[in-house]
Amino acid sequence: MESIITKISECVELGKVDINSPFPPQFKGRIGAYELTSQALQEGISPEAILSEALIPAMEKVGQKFSEKKIFVPQMLIAAKAMSAAMSHLKPYFQSGDVKTRGTLIIGTVLGDLHDIGKNLVSMMIEGGGWTIVDLGVDVPAEKFMRAINENPHAVVGLSALLTTTMSNMEKIVAEIKTSHKDTKILVGGAPVNTDFCTRIGADHYSPDPQGAVDYLKKYIA
Ligand code: B1M
């Protein structure tokens, strides 16, 4: 018989959020990631096992398929929604400090830039990778990043920019962070950003997509 862990993983990968969600059509009427996660906890399966054996592998598969262009933004969003539904049951355990996450990522779209779809996808995938997310939103100035770093001194920082005009703000934010927190790792991304720009502004890593960001963080904590 299929284990509950396998079922949760499958629901997240295919975007079956809960009993009412119509995706995928072959799962119509069945319970989804939300109900199955609650059931798993009631059966005594640990939050760590649900995260590391069901949610993280499912989101890794989703990230891989997205990188290979086998799925697109809508499928990724619905998978992330299923993951968030499952996480809503696990969060109290992580927030209580009883269970450790892999680390913290402070993320935001840089000053002057209101695009958040890509940034949100990256956040959701990284959260699915077992990290705590401090999401500062959009149009974020350097001071707000600095405050968040002071509150989370071991966090990695993620900056997103979608406009060529806001790339210069990304550069200024990186410079400001590195001046006072030279050991803070900074990950950058967004359509106009590339590896050359990342190197030039002194950030630590550029990822073109969410899975690359997840892989970098995995390597960083290894
Ligand atoms: Co705007 N916009 N927009 N826009 N918009 C673009 C970016 C643009 C390319 C459209 C165009 O002209 N063809 C263009 C930028 C041109 C340039 O600078 N070279 C543009 C413009 C000009 C503008 C305005 C200036 C328009 C105007 O008002 N005259 C204005 C600026 C507002 C502002 O930010 N101050 C504006 C406004 C908007 C909306 C508000 C209407 C809306 C944003 C809604 C929202 O985000 N909530 C919007 C949208 C939707 C777009 C397009 C159509 C789609 C962007 C998107 O969400 N893509 C976009 C054109 C396009 O890309 N086709 C465009 C999907 C998303 C999943 O991809 O964000 O690239 P993306 O994220 C990817 C990767 O880049 C990466 O992972 C994601 C998944 O693969 N990634 C990271 C992103 N962040 C990362 C961080 C990481 C790692 C990876 O680590 C931390």
Short mmCIF file of C-alpha atoms and ligand atoms in Angstrom, two decimals:
data_model
loop_
_atom_site.label_atom_id
_atom_site.label_comp_id
_atom_site.label_asym_id
_atom_site.label_seq_id
_atom_site.Cartn_x
_atom_site.Cartn_y
_atom_site.Cartn_z
CA MET A 1 0.00 0.00 0.00
CA GLU A 2 1.21 3.52 -0.82
CA SER A 3 2.61 5.19 2.32
CA ILE A 4 1.14 8.45 3.58
CA ILE A 5 4.55 10.09 2.98
CA THR A 6 4.43 9.05 -0.68
CA LYS A 7 0.89 10.35 -0.98
CA ILE A 8 1.79 13.76 0.51
CA SER A 9 4.77 14.00 -1.81
CA GLU A 10 2.65 13.15 -4.84
CA CYS A 11 -0.02 15.71 -3.87
CA VAL A 12 2.59 18.47 -3.51
CA GLU A 13 4.33 17.60 -6.77
CA LEU A 14 1.04 17.56 -8.69
CA GLY A 15 -0.58 20.50 -6.89
CA LYS A 16 -3.38 18.68 -5.03
CA VAL A 17 -3.82 21.27 -2.29
CA ASP A 18 -6.85 19.86 -0.42
CA ILE A 19 -10.05 17.92 -0.97
CA ASN A 20 -11.66 20.82 -2.83
CA SER A 21 -8.86 21.49 -5.29
CA PRO A 22 -9.61 20.41 -8.86
CA PHE A 23 -5.98 19.58 -9.77
CA PRO A 24 -4.89 17.15 -10.97
CA PRO A 25 -8.22 15.96 -12.47
CA GLN A 26 -7.47 12.29 -11.74
CA PHE A 27 -7.36 13.14 -7.99
CA LYS A 28 -10.83 14.77 -7.96
CA GLY A 29 -12.70 14.08 -4.71
CA ARG A 30 -9.59 12.77 -2.95
CA ILE A 31 -8.03 14.42 0.07
CA GLY A 32 -4.90 16.48 -0.64
CA ALA A 33 -1.65 17.66 0.93
CA TYR A 34 -3.51 19.62 3.64
CA GLU A 35 -5.59 16.73 5.02
CA LEU A 36 -2.87 14.10 4.51
CA THR A 37 -0.32 16.12 6.49
CA SER A 38 -2.75 16.50 9.38
CA GLN A 39 -3.41 12.75 9.23
CA ALA A 40 0.31 11.96 9.17
CA LEU A 41 0.93 14.05 12.30
CA GLN A 42 -2.00 12.34 14.06
CA GLU A 43 -0.45 8.97 13.16
CA GLY A 44 2.71 10.08 14.95
CA ILE A 45 4.90 10.79 11.92
CA SER A 46 7.35 13.53 12.88
CA PRO A 47 7.25 17.01 11.27
CA GLU A 48 10.93 16.49 10.26
CA ALA A 49 10.05 13.29 8.39
CA ILE A 50 7.13 14.95 6.61
CA LEU A 51 9.37 17.87 5.61
CA SER A 52 12.44 15.91 4.58
CA GLU A 53 10.82 12.80 3.08
CA ALA A 54 7.69 14.24 1.48
CA LEU A 55 7.77 18.02 0.96
CA ILE A 56 11.43 18.66 0.13
CA PRO A 57 11.76 15.80 -2.42
CA ALA A 58 8.47 16.87 -4.04
CA MET A 59 9.61 20.49 -4.37
CA GLU A 60 13.00 19.30 -5.70
CA LYS A 61 11.20 17.42 -8.47
CA VAL A 62 9.05 20.48 -9.21
CA GLY A 63 12.13 22.74 -9.34
CA GLN A 64 13.94 20.32 -11.62
CA LYS A 65 10.98 20.03 -14.01
CA PHE A 66 10.65 23.86 -14.07
CA SER A 67 14.38 24.27 -14.86
CA GLU A 68 14.01 21.73 -17.69
CA LYS A 69 10.90 23.59 -18.96
CA LYS A 70 8.75 20.47 -18.48
CA ILE A 71 6.35 22.51 -16.33
CA PHE A 72 5.63 26.26 -16.21
CA VAL A 73 4.78 29.02 -13.70
CA PRO A 74 1.13 27.94 -13.06
CA GLN A 75 2.10 24.34 -12.19
CA MET A 76 4.89 25.58 -10.00
CA LEU A 77 2.57 27.99 -8.19
CA ILE A 78 -0.02 25.31 -7.52
CA ALA A 79 2.67 22.92 -6.24
CA ALA A 80 3.94 25.68 -3.94
CA LYS A 81 0.36 26.23 -2.76
CA ALA A 82 0.05 22.53 -1.89
CA MET A 83 3.37 22.73 -0.07
CA SER A 84 2.19 25.78 1.89
CA ALA A 85 -1.02 23.94 2.84
CA ALA A 86 1.06 21.08 4.24
CA MET A 87 3.45 23.54 5.91
CA SER A 88 0.56 25.25 7.72
CA HIS A 89 0.38 22.13 9.94
CA LEU A 90 4.16 21.93 10.41
CA LYS A 91 4.92 25.61 11.06
CA PRO A 92 3.84 25.58 14.75
CA TYR A 93 6.42 22.83 15.42
CA PHE A 94 9.20 24.75 13.63
CA GLN A 95 8.21 28.05 15.23
CA SER A 96 8.21 26.52 18.72
CA GLY A 97 11.91 25.75 18.23
CA ASP A 98 11.30 22.01 18.85
CA VAL A 99 12.33 21.29 15.29
CA LYS A 100 15.26 23.02 13.56
CA THR A 101 15.03 24.30 10.01
CA ARG A 102 18.10 24.29 7.75
CA GLY A 103 18.69 28.01 8.10
CA THR A 104 17.13 31.39 7.40
CA LEU A 105 16.85 33.27 4.13
CA ILE A 106 16.03 36.97 4.18
CA ILE A 107 14.55 37.81 0.79
CA GLY A 108 13.18 40.90 -0.92
CA THR A 109 12.78 42.69 -4.23
CA VAL A 110 15.14 45.66 -4.26
CA LEU A 111 14.25 49.33 -3.83
CA GLY A 112 12.22 50.80 -6.71
CA ASP A 113 11.07 47.40 -7.97
CA LEU A 114 7.53 46.07 -7.44
CA HIS A 115 7.84 42.72 -9.25
CA ASP A 116 7.29 39.88 -6.81
CA ILE A 117 6.10 36.82 -8.71
CA GLY A 118 9.61 35.42 -9.27
CA LYS A 119 10.73 36.38 -5.76
CA ASN A 120 7.69 34.62 -4.27
CA LEU A 121 8.39 31.48 -6.29
CA VAL A 122 11.97 31.46 -5.08
CA SER A 123 10.79 31.93 -1.46
CA MET A 124 8.29 29.11 -1.71
CA MET A 125 10.81 26.72 -3.23
CA ILE A 126 13.41 27.55 -0.60
CA GLU A 127 10.84 27.16 2.15
CA GLY A 128 10.04 23.81 0.56
CA GLY A 129 13.76 23.08 0.84
CA GLY A 130 13.45 23.29 4.62
CA TRP A 131 14.51 26.91 5.26
CA THR A 132 12.84 29.64 7.30
CA ILE A 133 11.92 32.61 5.14
CA VAL A 134 11.96 36.25 6.24
CA ASP A 135 10.18 37.89 3.32
CA LEU A 136 10.64 41.67 3.29
CA GLY A 137 8.37 42.12 0.27
CA VAL A 138 9.00 44.53 -2.60
CA ASP A 139 10.64 47.94 -2.94
CA VAL A 140 13.01 47.10 -0.10
CA PRO A 141 15.71 49.64 0.85
CA ALA A 142 19.13 48.67 2.21
CA GLU A 143 18.19 49.74 5.77
CA LYS A 144 15.39 47.19 5.89
CA PHE A 145 17.77 44.41 4.81
CA MET A 146 20.30 45.57 7.43
CA ARG A 147 17.68 45.49 10.18
CA ALA A 148 16.65 41.96 9.19
CA ILE A 149 20.31 40.83 9.13
CA ASN A 150 20.85 42.26 12.61
CA GLU A 151 17.81 40.30 13.81
CA ASN A 152 18.94 37.11 11.98
CA PRO A 153 22.74 37.28 12.04
CA HIS A 154 23.38 33.89 10.39
CA ALA A 155 20.86 34.33 7.59
CA VAL A 156 21.61 34.25 3.88
CA VAL A 157 20.23 37.24 1.95
CA GLY A 158 18.36 36.92 -1.36
CA LEU A 159 17.85 39.93 -3.64
CA SER A 160 15.56 40.00 -6.66
CA ALA A 161 15.47 42.67 -9.41
CA LEU A 162 13.39 42.64 -12.58
CA LEU A 163 14.20 46.06 -14.01
CA THR A 164 17.45 47.20 -15.56
CA THR A 165 16.88 50.47 -13.69
CA THR A 166 16.78 48.73 -10.28
CA MET A 167 19.94 46.69 -10.86
CA SER A 168 21.91 49.69 -9.59
CA ASN A 169 19.93 49.53 -6.33
CA MET A 170 20.84 45.86 -6.06
CA GLU A 171 24.49 46.89 -6.40
CA LYS A 172 24.13 49.54 -3.66
CA ILE A 173 22.37 47.12 -1.30
CA VAL A 174 25.07 44.48 -1.79
CA ALA A 175 27.78 47.09 -1.13
CA GLU A 176 26.07 48.29 2.04
CA ILE A 177 25.55 44.78 3.39
CA LYS A 178 29.11 43.69 2.59
CA THR A 179 30.59 46.82 4.24
CA SER A 180 29.22 45.94 7.66
CA HIS A 181 28.51 42.19 7.29
CA LYS A 182 31.24 40.90 4.97
CA ASP A 183 30.53 37.26 5.86
CA THR A 184 26.81 37.44 5.02
CA LYS A 185 26.19 35.40 1.88
CA ILE A 186 24.15 37.16 -0.79
CA LEU A 187 22.22 35.38 -3.50
CA VAL A 188 20.91 37.41 -6.44
CA GLY A 189 18.44 36.74 -9.25
CA GLY A 190 15.86 38.19 -11.60
CA ALA A 191 15.53 38.44 -15.38
CA PRO A 192 18.18 41.15 -16.11
CA VAL A 193 20.74 39.78 -13.62
CA ASN A 194 23.50 37.38 -14.65
CA THR A 195 26.70 35.81 -13.32
CA ASP A 196 28.94 38.63 -14.60
CA PHE A 197 26.82 41.26 -12.87
CA CYS A 198 26.74 39.19 -9.68
CA THR A 199 30.55 38.96 -9.67
CA ARG A 200 30.98 42.63 -10.49
CA ILE A 201 28.79 43.83 -7.60
CA GLY A 202 30.39 41.44 -5.09
CA ALA A 203 27.37 39.18 -4.46
CA ASP A 204 28.11 35.54 -3.73
CA HIS A 205 25.89 33.68 -6.15
CA TYR A 206 23.56 34.23 -9.09
CA SER A 207 20.78 31.79 -9.83
CA PRO A 208 18.57 32.02 -12.91
CA ASP A 209 15.78 30.03 -11.26
CA PRO A 210 14.40 28.80 -7.91
CA GLN A 211 16.02 25.37 -8.08
CA GLY A 212 19.46 26.93 -8.59
CA ALA A 213 18.83 28.98 -5.44
CA VAL A 214 17.81 25.87 -3.49
CA ASP A 215 20.92 24.02 -4.75
CA TYR A 216 23.18 26.91 -3.73
CA LEU A 217 21.76 26.98 -0.21
CA LYS A 218 22.12 23.21 0.06
CA LYS A 219 25.80 23.50 -0.92
CA TYR A 220 26.26 26.50 1.37
CA ILE A 221 25.15 24.62 4.47
CA ALA A 222 26.89 21.34 3.50
CO1 B1M B 1 6.84 44.74 -15.39
N1 B1M B 1 8.39 44.78 -16.58
N2 B1M B 1 6.93 46.68 -15.18
N3 B1M B 1 5.22 44.52 -14.35
N4 B1M B 1 6.78 42.96 -16.03
C1 B1M B 1 8.91 43.50 -17.05
C2 B1M B 1 9.98 42.97 -16.11
C3 B1M B 1 9.47 43.90 -18.48
C4 B1M B 1 10.60 42.98 -18.98
C5 B1M B 1 8.30 43.97 -19.48
C6 B1M B 1 8.75 44.43 -20.86
O1 B1M B 1 8.92 45.59 -21.07
N5 B1M B 1 8.93 43.50 -21.76
C7 B1M B 1 9.93 45.38 -18.23
C8 B1M B 1 11.36 45.56 -17.74
C9 B1M B 1 12.25 46.13 -18.83
C10 B1M B 1 13.62 46.31 -18.30
O2 B1M B 1 13.85 46.88 -17.29
N6 B1M B 1 14.57 45.82 -19.07
C11 B1M B 1 8.90 45.84 -17.22
C12 B1M B 1 8.54 47.20 -16.95
C13 B1M B 1 9.21 48.22 -17.86
C14 B1M B 1 7.65 47.56 -15.95
C15 B1M B 1 7.19 48.97 -15.60
C16 B1M B 1 8.30 50.04 -15.58
C17 B1M B 1 6.08 49.34 -16.57
C18 B1M B 1 5.57 50.76 -16.45
O3 B1M B 1 4.96 51.09 -15.46
N7 B1M B 1 5.90 51.55 -17.44
C19 B1M B 1 6.57 48.78 -14.20
C20 B1M B 1 7.59 48.96 -13.09
C21 B1M B 1 6.99 48.93 -11.74
C22 B1M B 1 8.05 48.81 -10.69
O4 B1M B 1 8.51 47.71 -10.41
N8 B1M B 1 8.46 49.93 -10.14
C23 B1M B 1 6.15 47.36 -14.29
C24 B1M B 1 5.07 46.84 -13.58
C25 B1M B 1 4.63 45.54 -13.66
C26 B1M B 1 3.36 45.04 -12.98
C27 B1M B 1 3.11 45.66 -11.60
C28 B1M B 1 2.20 45.38 -13.87
C29 B1M B 1 3.59 43.48 -13.00
C30 B1M B 1 4.24 42.94 -11.72
C31 B1M B 1 3.25 42.22 -10.84
C32 B1M B 1 3.95 41.49 -9.73
O5 B1M B 1 5.11 41.07 -9.81
N9 B1M B 1 3.20 41.34 -8.66
C33 B1M B 1 4.60 43.34 -14.13
C34 B1M B 1 4.85 42.13 -14.80
C35 B1M B 1 3.95 40.96 -14.46
C36 B1M B 1 5.91 41.98 -15.73
C37 B1M B 1 6.23 40.77 -16.62
C38 B1M B 1 5.15 40.72 -17.70
C39 B1M B 1 6.30 39.42 -15.94
C40 B1M B 1 7.29 39.36 -14.77
C41 B1M B 1 7.10 38.03 -14.10
O6 B1M B 1 6.44 37.94 -13.08
N10 B1M B 1 7.64 36.95 -14.69
C42 B1M B 1 7.65 41.17 -17.20
C43 B1M B 1 7.86 40.71 -18.63
C44 B1M B 1 8.31 39.29 -18.71
O7 B1M B 1 9.11 38.86 -17.91
N11 B1M B 1 7.81 38.58 -19.66
C45 B1M B 1 7.77 42.59 -16.86
C46 B1M B 1 7.43 35.57 -14.21
C47 B1M B 1 8.44 35.28 -13.09
C48 B1M B 1 8.26 33.84 -12.62
O8 B1M B 1 9.73 35.39 -13.65
O9 B1M B 1 10.30 37.38 -12.20
O10 B1M B 1 11.91 36.58 -14.03
P1 B1M B 1 10.89 36.30 -12.99
O11 B1M B 1 11.53 35.31 -11.93
C49 B1M B 1 12.21 34.16 -12.32
C50 B1M B 1 13.72 34.35 -12.43
O12 B1M B 1 14.11 35.63 -12.83
C51 B1M B 1 14.23 33.93 -11.09
O13 B1M B 1 13.32 32.93 -10.67
C52 B1M B 1 12.02 33.18 -11.19
C53 B1M B 1 11.43 31.88 -11.64
O14 B1M B 1 12.21 31.29 -12.64
N12 B1M B 1 14.38 34.89 -10.01
C54 B1M B 1 15.28 34.66 -9.01
C55 B1M B 1 13.70 36.00 -9.71
N13 B1M B 1 14.13 36.52 -8.59
C56 B1M B 1 15.10 35.72 -8.11
C57 B1M B 1 15.86 35.78 -6.95
C58 B1M B 1 16.80 34.77 -6.72
C59 B1M B 1 16.98 33.74 -7.64
C60 B1M B 1 16.23 33.67 -8.79
O15 B1M B 1 17.58 34.73 -5.64
C61 B1M B 1 17.34 35.61 -4.58
#
